[in-house]
Coordinates of C-alpha atoms in Angstrom, one line a residue:
X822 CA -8.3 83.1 4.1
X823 CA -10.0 83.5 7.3
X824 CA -9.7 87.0 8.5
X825 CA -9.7 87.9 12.3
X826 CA -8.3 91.8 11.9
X827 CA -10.0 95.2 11.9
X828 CA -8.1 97.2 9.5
X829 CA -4.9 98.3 10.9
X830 CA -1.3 98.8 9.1
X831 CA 0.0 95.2 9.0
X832 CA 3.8 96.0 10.3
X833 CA 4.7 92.0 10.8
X834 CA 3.7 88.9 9.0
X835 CA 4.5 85.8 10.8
X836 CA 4.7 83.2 8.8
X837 CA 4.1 79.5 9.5
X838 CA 4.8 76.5 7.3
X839 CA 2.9 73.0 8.4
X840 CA 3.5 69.8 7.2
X841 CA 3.0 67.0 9.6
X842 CA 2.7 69.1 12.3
X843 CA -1.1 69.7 12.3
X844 CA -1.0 68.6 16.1
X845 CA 1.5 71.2 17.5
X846 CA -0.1 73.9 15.2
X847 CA -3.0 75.4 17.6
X848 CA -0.6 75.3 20.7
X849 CA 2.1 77.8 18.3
X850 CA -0.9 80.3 16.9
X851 CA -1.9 80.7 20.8
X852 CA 1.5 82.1 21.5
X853 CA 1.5 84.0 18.4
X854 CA -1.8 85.3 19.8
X855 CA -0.9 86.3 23.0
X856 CA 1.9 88.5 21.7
X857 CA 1.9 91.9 23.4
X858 CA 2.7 93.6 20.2
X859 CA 0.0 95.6 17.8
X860 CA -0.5 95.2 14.2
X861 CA 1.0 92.0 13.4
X862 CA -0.7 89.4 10.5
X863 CA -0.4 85.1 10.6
X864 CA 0.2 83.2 7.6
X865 CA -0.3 79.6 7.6
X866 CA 0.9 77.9 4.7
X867 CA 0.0 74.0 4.3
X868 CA 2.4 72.6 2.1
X869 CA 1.0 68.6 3.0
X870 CA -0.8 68.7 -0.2
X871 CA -4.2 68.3 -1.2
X872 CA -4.0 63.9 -2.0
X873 CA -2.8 64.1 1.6
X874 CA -5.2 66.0 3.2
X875 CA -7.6 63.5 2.6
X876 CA -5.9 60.9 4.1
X877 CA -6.0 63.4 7.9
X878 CA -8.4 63.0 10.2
X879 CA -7.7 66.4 11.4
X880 CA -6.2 69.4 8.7
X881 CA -4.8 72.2 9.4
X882 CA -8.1 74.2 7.2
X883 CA -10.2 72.7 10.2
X884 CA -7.6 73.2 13.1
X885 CA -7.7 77.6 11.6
X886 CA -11.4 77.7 11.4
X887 CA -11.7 76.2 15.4
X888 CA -9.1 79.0 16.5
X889 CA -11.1 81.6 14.5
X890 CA -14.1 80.7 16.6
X891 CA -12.2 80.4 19.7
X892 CA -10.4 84.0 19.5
X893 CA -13.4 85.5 17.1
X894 CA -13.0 89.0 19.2
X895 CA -9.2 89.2 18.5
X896 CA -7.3 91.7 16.2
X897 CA -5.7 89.9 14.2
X898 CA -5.1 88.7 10.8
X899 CA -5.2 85.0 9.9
X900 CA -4.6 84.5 6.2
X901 CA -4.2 80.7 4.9
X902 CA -2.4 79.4 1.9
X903 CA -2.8 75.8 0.6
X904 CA -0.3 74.1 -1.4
X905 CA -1.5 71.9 -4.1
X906 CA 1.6 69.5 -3.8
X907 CA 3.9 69.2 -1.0
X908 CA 6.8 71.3 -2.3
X909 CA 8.6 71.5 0.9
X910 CA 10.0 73.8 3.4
X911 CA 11.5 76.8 1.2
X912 CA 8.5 77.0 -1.4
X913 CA 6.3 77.0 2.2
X914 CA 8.2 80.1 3.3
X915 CA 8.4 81.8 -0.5
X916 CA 4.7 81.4 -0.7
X917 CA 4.0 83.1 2.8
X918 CA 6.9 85.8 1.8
X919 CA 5.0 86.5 -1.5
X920 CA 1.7 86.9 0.0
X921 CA 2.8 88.9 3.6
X922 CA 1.5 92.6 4.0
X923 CA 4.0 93.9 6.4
X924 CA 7.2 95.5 6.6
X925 CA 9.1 93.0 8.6
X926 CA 8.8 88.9 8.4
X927 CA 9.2 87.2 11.0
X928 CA 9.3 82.6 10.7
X929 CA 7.9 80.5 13.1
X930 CA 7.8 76.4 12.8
X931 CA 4.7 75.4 13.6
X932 CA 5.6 73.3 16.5
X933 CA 7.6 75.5 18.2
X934 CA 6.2 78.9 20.5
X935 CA 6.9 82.9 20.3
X936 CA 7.6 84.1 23.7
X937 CA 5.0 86.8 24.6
X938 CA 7.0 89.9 23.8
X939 CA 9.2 88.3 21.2
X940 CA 7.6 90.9 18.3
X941 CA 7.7 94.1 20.2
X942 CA 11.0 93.6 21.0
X943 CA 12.2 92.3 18.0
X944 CA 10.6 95.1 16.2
X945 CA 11.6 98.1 18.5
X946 CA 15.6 97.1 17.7
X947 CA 15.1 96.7 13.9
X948 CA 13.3 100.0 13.9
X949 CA 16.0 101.6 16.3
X950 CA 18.9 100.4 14.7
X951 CA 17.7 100.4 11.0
X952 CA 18.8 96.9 11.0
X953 CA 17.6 94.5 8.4
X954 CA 18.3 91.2 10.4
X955 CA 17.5 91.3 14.2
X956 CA 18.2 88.0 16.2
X957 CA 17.0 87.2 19.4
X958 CA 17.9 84.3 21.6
X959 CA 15.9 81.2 22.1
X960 CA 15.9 78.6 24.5
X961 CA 14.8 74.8 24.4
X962 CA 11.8 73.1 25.5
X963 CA 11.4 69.8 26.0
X964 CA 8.0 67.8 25.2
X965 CA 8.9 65.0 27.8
X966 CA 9.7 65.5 31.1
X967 CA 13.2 64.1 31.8
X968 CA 12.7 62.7 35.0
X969 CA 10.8 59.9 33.2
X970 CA 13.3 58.5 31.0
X971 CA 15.4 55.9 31.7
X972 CA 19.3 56.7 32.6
X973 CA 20.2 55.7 29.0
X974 CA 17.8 58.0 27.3
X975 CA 18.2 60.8 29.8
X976 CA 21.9 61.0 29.3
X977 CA 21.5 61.3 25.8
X978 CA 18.6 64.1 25.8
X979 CA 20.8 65.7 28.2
X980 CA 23.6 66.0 25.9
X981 CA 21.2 66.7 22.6
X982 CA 20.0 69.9 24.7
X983 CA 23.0 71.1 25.5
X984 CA 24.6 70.7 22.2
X985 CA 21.2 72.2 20.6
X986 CA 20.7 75.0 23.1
X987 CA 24.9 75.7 22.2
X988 CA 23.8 76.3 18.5
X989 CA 20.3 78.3 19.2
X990 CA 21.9 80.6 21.5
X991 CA 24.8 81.8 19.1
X992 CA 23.9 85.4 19.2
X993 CA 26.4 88.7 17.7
X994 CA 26.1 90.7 20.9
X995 CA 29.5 92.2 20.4
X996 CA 33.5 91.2 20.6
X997 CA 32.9 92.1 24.7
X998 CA 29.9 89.6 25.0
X999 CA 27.9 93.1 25.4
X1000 CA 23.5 93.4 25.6
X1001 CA 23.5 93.8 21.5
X1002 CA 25.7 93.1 19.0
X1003 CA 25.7 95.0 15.4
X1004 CA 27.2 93.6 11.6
X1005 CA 27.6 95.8 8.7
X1006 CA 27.4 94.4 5.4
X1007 CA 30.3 92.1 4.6
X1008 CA 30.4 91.4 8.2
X1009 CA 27.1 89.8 8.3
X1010 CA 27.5 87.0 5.9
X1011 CA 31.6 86.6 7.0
X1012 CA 30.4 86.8 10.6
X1013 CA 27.7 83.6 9.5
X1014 CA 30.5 81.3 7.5
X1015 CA 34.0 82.4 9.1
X1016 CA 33.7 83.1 12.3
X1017 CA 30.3 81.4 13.0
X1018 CA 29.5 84.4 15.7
X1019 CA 25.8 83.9 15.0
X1020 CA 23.8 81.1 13.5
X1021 CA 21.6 80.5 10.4
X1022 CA 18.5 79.8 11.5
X1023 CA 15.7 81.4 10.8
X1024 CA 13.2 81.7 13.4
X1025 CA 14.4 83.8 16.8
X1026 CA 15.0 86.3 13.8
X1027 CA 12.9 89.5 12.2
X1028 CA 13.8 90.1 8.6
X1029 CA 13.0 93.2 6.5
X1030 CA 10.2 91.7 3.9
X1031 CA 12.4 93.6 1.2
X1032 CA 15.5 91.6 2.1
X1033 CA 13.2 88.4 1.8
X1034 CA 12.1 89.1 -1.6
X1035 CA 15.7 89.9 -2.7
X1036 CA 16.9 86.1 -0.9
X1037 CA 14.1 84.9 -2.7
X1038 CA 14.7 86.5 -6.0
X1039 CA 18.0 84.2 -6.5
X1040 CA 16.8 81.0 -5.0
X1041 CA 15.4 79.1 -7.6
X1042 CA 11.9 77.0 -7.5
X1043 CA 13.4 74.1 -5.4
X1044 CA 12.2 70.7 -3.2
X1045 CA 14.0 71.3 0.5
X1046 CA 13.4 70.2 3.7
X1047 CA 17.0 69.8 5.2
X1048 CA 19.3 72.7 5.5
X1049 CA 16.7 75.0 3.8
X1050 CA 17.3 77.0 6.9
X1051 CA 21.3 77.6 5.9
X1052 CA 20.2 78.0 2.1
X1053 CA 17.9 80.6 2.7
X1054 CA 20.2 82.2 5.6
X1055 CA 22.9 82.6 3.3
X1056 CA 21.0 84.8 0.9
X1057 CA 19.6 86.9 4.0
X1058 CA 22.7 87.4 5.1
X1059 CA 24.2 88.3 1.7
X1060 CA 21.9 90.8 0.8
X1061 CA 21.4 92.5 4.3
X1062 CA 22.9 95.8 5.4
X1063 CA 22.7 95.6 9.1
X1064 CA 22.3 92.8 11.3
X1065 CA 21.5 93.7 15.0
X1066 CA 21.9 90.4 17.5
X1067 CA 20.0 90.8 21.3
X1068 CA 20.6 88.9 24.0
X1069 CA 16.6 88.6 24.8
X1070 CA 15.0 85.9 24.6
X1071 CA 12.0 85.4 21.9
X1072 CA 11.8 82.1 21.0
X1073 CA 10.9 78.7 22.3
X1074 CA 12.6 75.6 20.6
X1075 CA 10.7 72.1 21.2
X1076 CA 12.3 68.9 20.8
X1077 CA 11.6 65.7 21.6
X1078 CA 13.5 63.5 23.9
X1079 CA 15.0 59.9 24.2
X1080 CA 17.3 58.1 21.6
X1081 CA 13.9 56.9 20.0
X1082 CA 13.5 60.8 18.6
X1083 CA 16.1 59.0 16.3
X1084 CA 13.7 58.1 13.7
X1085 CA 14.0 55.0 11.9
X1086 CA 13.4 55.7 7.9
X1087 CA 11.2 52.7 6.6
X1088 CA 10.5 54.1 2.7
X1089 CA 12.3 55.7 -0.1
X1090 CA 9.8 58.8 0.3
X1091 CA 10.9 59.6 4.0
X1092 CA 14.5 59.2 2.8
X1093 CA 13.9 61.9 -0.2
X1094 CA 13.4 64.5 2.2
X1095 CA 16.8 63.4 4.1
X1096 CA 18.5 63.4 0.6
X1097 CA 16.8 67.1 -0.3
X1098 CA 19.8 68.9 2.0
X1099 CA 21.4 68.2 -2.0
X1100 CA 19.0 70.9 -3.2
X1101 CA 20.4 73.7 -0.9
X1102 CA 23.9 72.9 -1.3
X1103 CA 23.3 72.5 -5.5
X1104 CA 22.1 76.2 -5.3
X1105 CA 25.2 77.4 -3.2
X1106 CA 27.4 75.8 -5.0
X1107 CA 26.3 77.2 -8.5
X1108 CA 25.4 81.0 -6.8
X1109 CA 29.2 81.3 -6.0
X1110 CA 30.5 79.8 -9.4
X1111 CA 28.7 82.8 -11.2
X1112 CA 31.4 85.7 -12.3
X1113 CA 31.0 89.5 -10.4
X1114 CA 28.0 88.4 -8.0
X1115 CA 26.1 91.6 -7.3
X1116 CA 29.1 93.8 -8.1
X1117 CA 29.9 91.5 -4.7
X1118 CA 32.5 89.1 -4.2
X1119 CA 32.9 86.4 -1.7
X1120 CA 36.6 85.6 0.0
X1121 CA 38.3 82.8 -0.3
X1122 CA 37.9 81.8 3.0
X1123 CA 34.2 82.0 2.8
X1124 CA 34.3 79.8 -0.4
X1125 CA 35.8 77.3 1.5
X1126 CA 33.6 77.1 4.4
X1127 CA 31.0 77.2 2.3
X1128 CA 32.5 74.1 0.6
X1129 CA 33.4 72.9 3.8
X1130 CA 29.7 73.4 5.1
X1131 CA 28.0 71.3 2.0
X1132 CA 29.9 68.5 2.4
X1133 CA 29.3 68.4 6.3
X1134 CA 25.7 67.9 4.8
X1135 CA 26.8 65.3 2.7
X1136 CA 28.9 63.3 5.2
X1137 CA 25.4 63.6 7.6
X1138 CA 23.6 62.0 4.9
X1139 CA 25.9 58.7 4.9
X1140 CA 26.0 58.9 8.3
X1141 CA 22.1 58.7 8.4
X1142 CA 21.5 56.0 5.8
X1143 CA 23.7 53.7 8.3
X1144 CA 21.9 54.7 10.9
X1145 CA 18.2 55.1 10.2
X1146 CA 17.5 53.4 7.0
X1147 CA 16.0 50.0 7.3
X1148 CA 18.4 47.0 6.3
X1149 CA 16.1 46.0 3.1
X1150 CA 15.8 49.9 2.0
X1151 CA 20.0 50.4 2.2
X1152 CA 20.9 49.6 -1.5
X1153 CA 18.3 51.9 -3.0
X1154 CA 18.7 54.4 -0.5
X1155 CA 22.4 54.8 -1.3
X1156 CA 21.5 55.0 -5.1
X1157 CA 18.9 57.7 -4.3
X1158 CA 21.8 59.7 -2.1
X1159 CA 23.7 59.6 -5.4
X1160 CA 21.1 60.4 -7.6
X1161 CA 20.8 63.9 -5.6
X1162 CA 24.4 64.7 -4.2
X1163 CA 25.7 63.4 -7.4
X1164 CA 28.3 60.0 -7.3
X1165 CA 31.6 61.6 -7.0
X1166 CA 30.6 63.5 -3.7
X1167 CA 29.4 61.0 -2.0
X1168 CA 32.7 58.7 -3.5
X1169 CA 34.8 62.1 -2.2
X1170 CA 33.3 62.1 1.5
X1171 CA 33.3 58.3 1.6
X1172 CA 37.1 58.4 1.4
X1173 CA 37.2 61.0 3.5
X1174 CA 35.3 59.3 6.1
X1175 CA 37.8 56.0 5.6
X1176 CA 41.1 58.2 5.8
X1177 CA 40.4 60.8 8.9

């Protein structure tokens, strides 16, 4: 732990998983840093893995300590947590969820930026509205300038940003396309399914720690790194009472440009991670099988999109192994997809695919 704060009430902990993102990492604490709001704590969970760390010239233990030096006079809290294995992306956030000190969580990737009043406002609308969920908007940022693609590859990121920046700026702000937008219980997670009039992902949101620990609670010990986002959502968005939606910016989304972001997947252990959006969908699917959830039960229509949603994740996997997956990796790669999604799913959306 490296601590940077002079005892104050912690009233948000932001929370930053890293894993392969060591070099984006000091550019997303300096945002957190210059954030205009009070009382706020950072946790930095490394989920690379100790074997791995070895192999880094730079860690993310050694890119902390330099920013403790650099902002030694600052009030904040730094507090590090270093997984022993890579467990991925939804252990990363339940280990920085078990640890936080403050009321309110707030998730940040670690190669993406806070805007500089993204927690005061966030937190000034979840303490004025009660609301357990608030959601901000966020907007795209390139790490390319597109000016110096060619025509090909700037027609593409051009068409990547708008659909992304479509997705990231689905906001509740009300039925009249109001300044704020507010969801009551079953509204929340039938707002997120149904009528998709916000979306699931978790940063450019502050959650009540409580409501974390409750998502948490029914999300068993699991390997994730595609669609955790959605998995996690879901359980948010289940157990929450009030949902507030803002249309104020607080959050900056980086991608990168050009069709060669489309990574090419050269080993079986790059395609696990492709194959882990199984894992969320497993745990859905099994949550709403279980009789009298909660004293809560989910509509028919939300079953279905639900459904619906798992197998979109399904169809994106086949859809990836023809596009990404070497040639000499494609016949154990599509054994590996049925090991997790299980053969008669991926044998459902294959015929799918062939009859639409």
């Amino acid at each position: 732990m490296f601590n940077l704060f002079k005892k104050k009430s912690i009233k948000i902990s932001v929370c930053v998983p890293v894993c392969g993102t060591q070099k984006f990492l000091s550019a997303c604490l300096e945002s957190i840093c210059a954030q205009s709001f009070c009382g706020f704590e950072v946790i930095v969970v490394d989920d690379e893995g100790i074997e791995r760390l070895k192999e880094k010239k730079l860690n993310t233990r050694q890119i902390l300590k330099e920013f403790c030096k650099k902002h030694k006079s600052s009030n904040f809290c730094i507090r590090f947590i270093q997984h022993e294995k890579n467990k991925g992306l939804v252990e990363a956030r339940r280990s920085a969820v078990y640890a936080a000190a403050g009321k309110y969580i707030m998730f940040v990737d670690s190669d993406d930026f806070l805007l500089p009043d993204a927690l005061s406002t966030l937190y000034d609308i979840a303490e004025k509205k009660g609301a357990d969920i608030v959601h901000g908007m966020a907007k795209v940022k390139t790490r390319q300038e597109l000016k110096n693609l060619s025509e090909k590859d700037k027609k593409f990121s051009e068409n990547r940003i708008l659909e992304i920046t479509k997705k990231i700026t689905n906001v509740f702000v009300g039925a009249d396309g109001g300044s704020e937008g507010v969801l009551c219980k079953d509204e929340i997670l039938n707002g997120f399914l149904v009528q998709r009039n916000h979306c699931g992902f978790l940063w450019a949101k502050l959650f009540e720690r409580e409501l974390c620990l409750n998502a948490f609670e029914k999300i068993p010990p699991v390997y994730c790194v595609f669609a955790e986002d959605f998995l996690i959502y879901f359980f948010l968005a289940f157990y929450a009472k009030k949902y507030a939606g803002i249309k104020n910016e607080v959050y900056s989304y980086c991608v990168d440009t050009g069709i060669s972001s489309e990574k090419k997947i050269y080993s079986l252990e790059q395609w696990k991670k492709v194959c882990s959006a199984a894992s969320a969908s497993t745990v859905l699917l099994d949550f709403v099988q279980e009789k009298d959830i909660e004293n809560k039960t989910l509509t028919e229509s939300e079953i279905e999109e639900l459904k619906k949603i798992c197998r979109y994740y399904a169809k994106n996997n086949l859809e990836q192994l023809k596009k990404t997956v070497i040639p000499e990796l494609q016949t154990q790669a599509y054994e590996e997809l049925c090991e997790w999604w299980g053969k008669e799913m991926i044998k459902s959306v294959e015929k799918w695919l062939q009859n639409r």
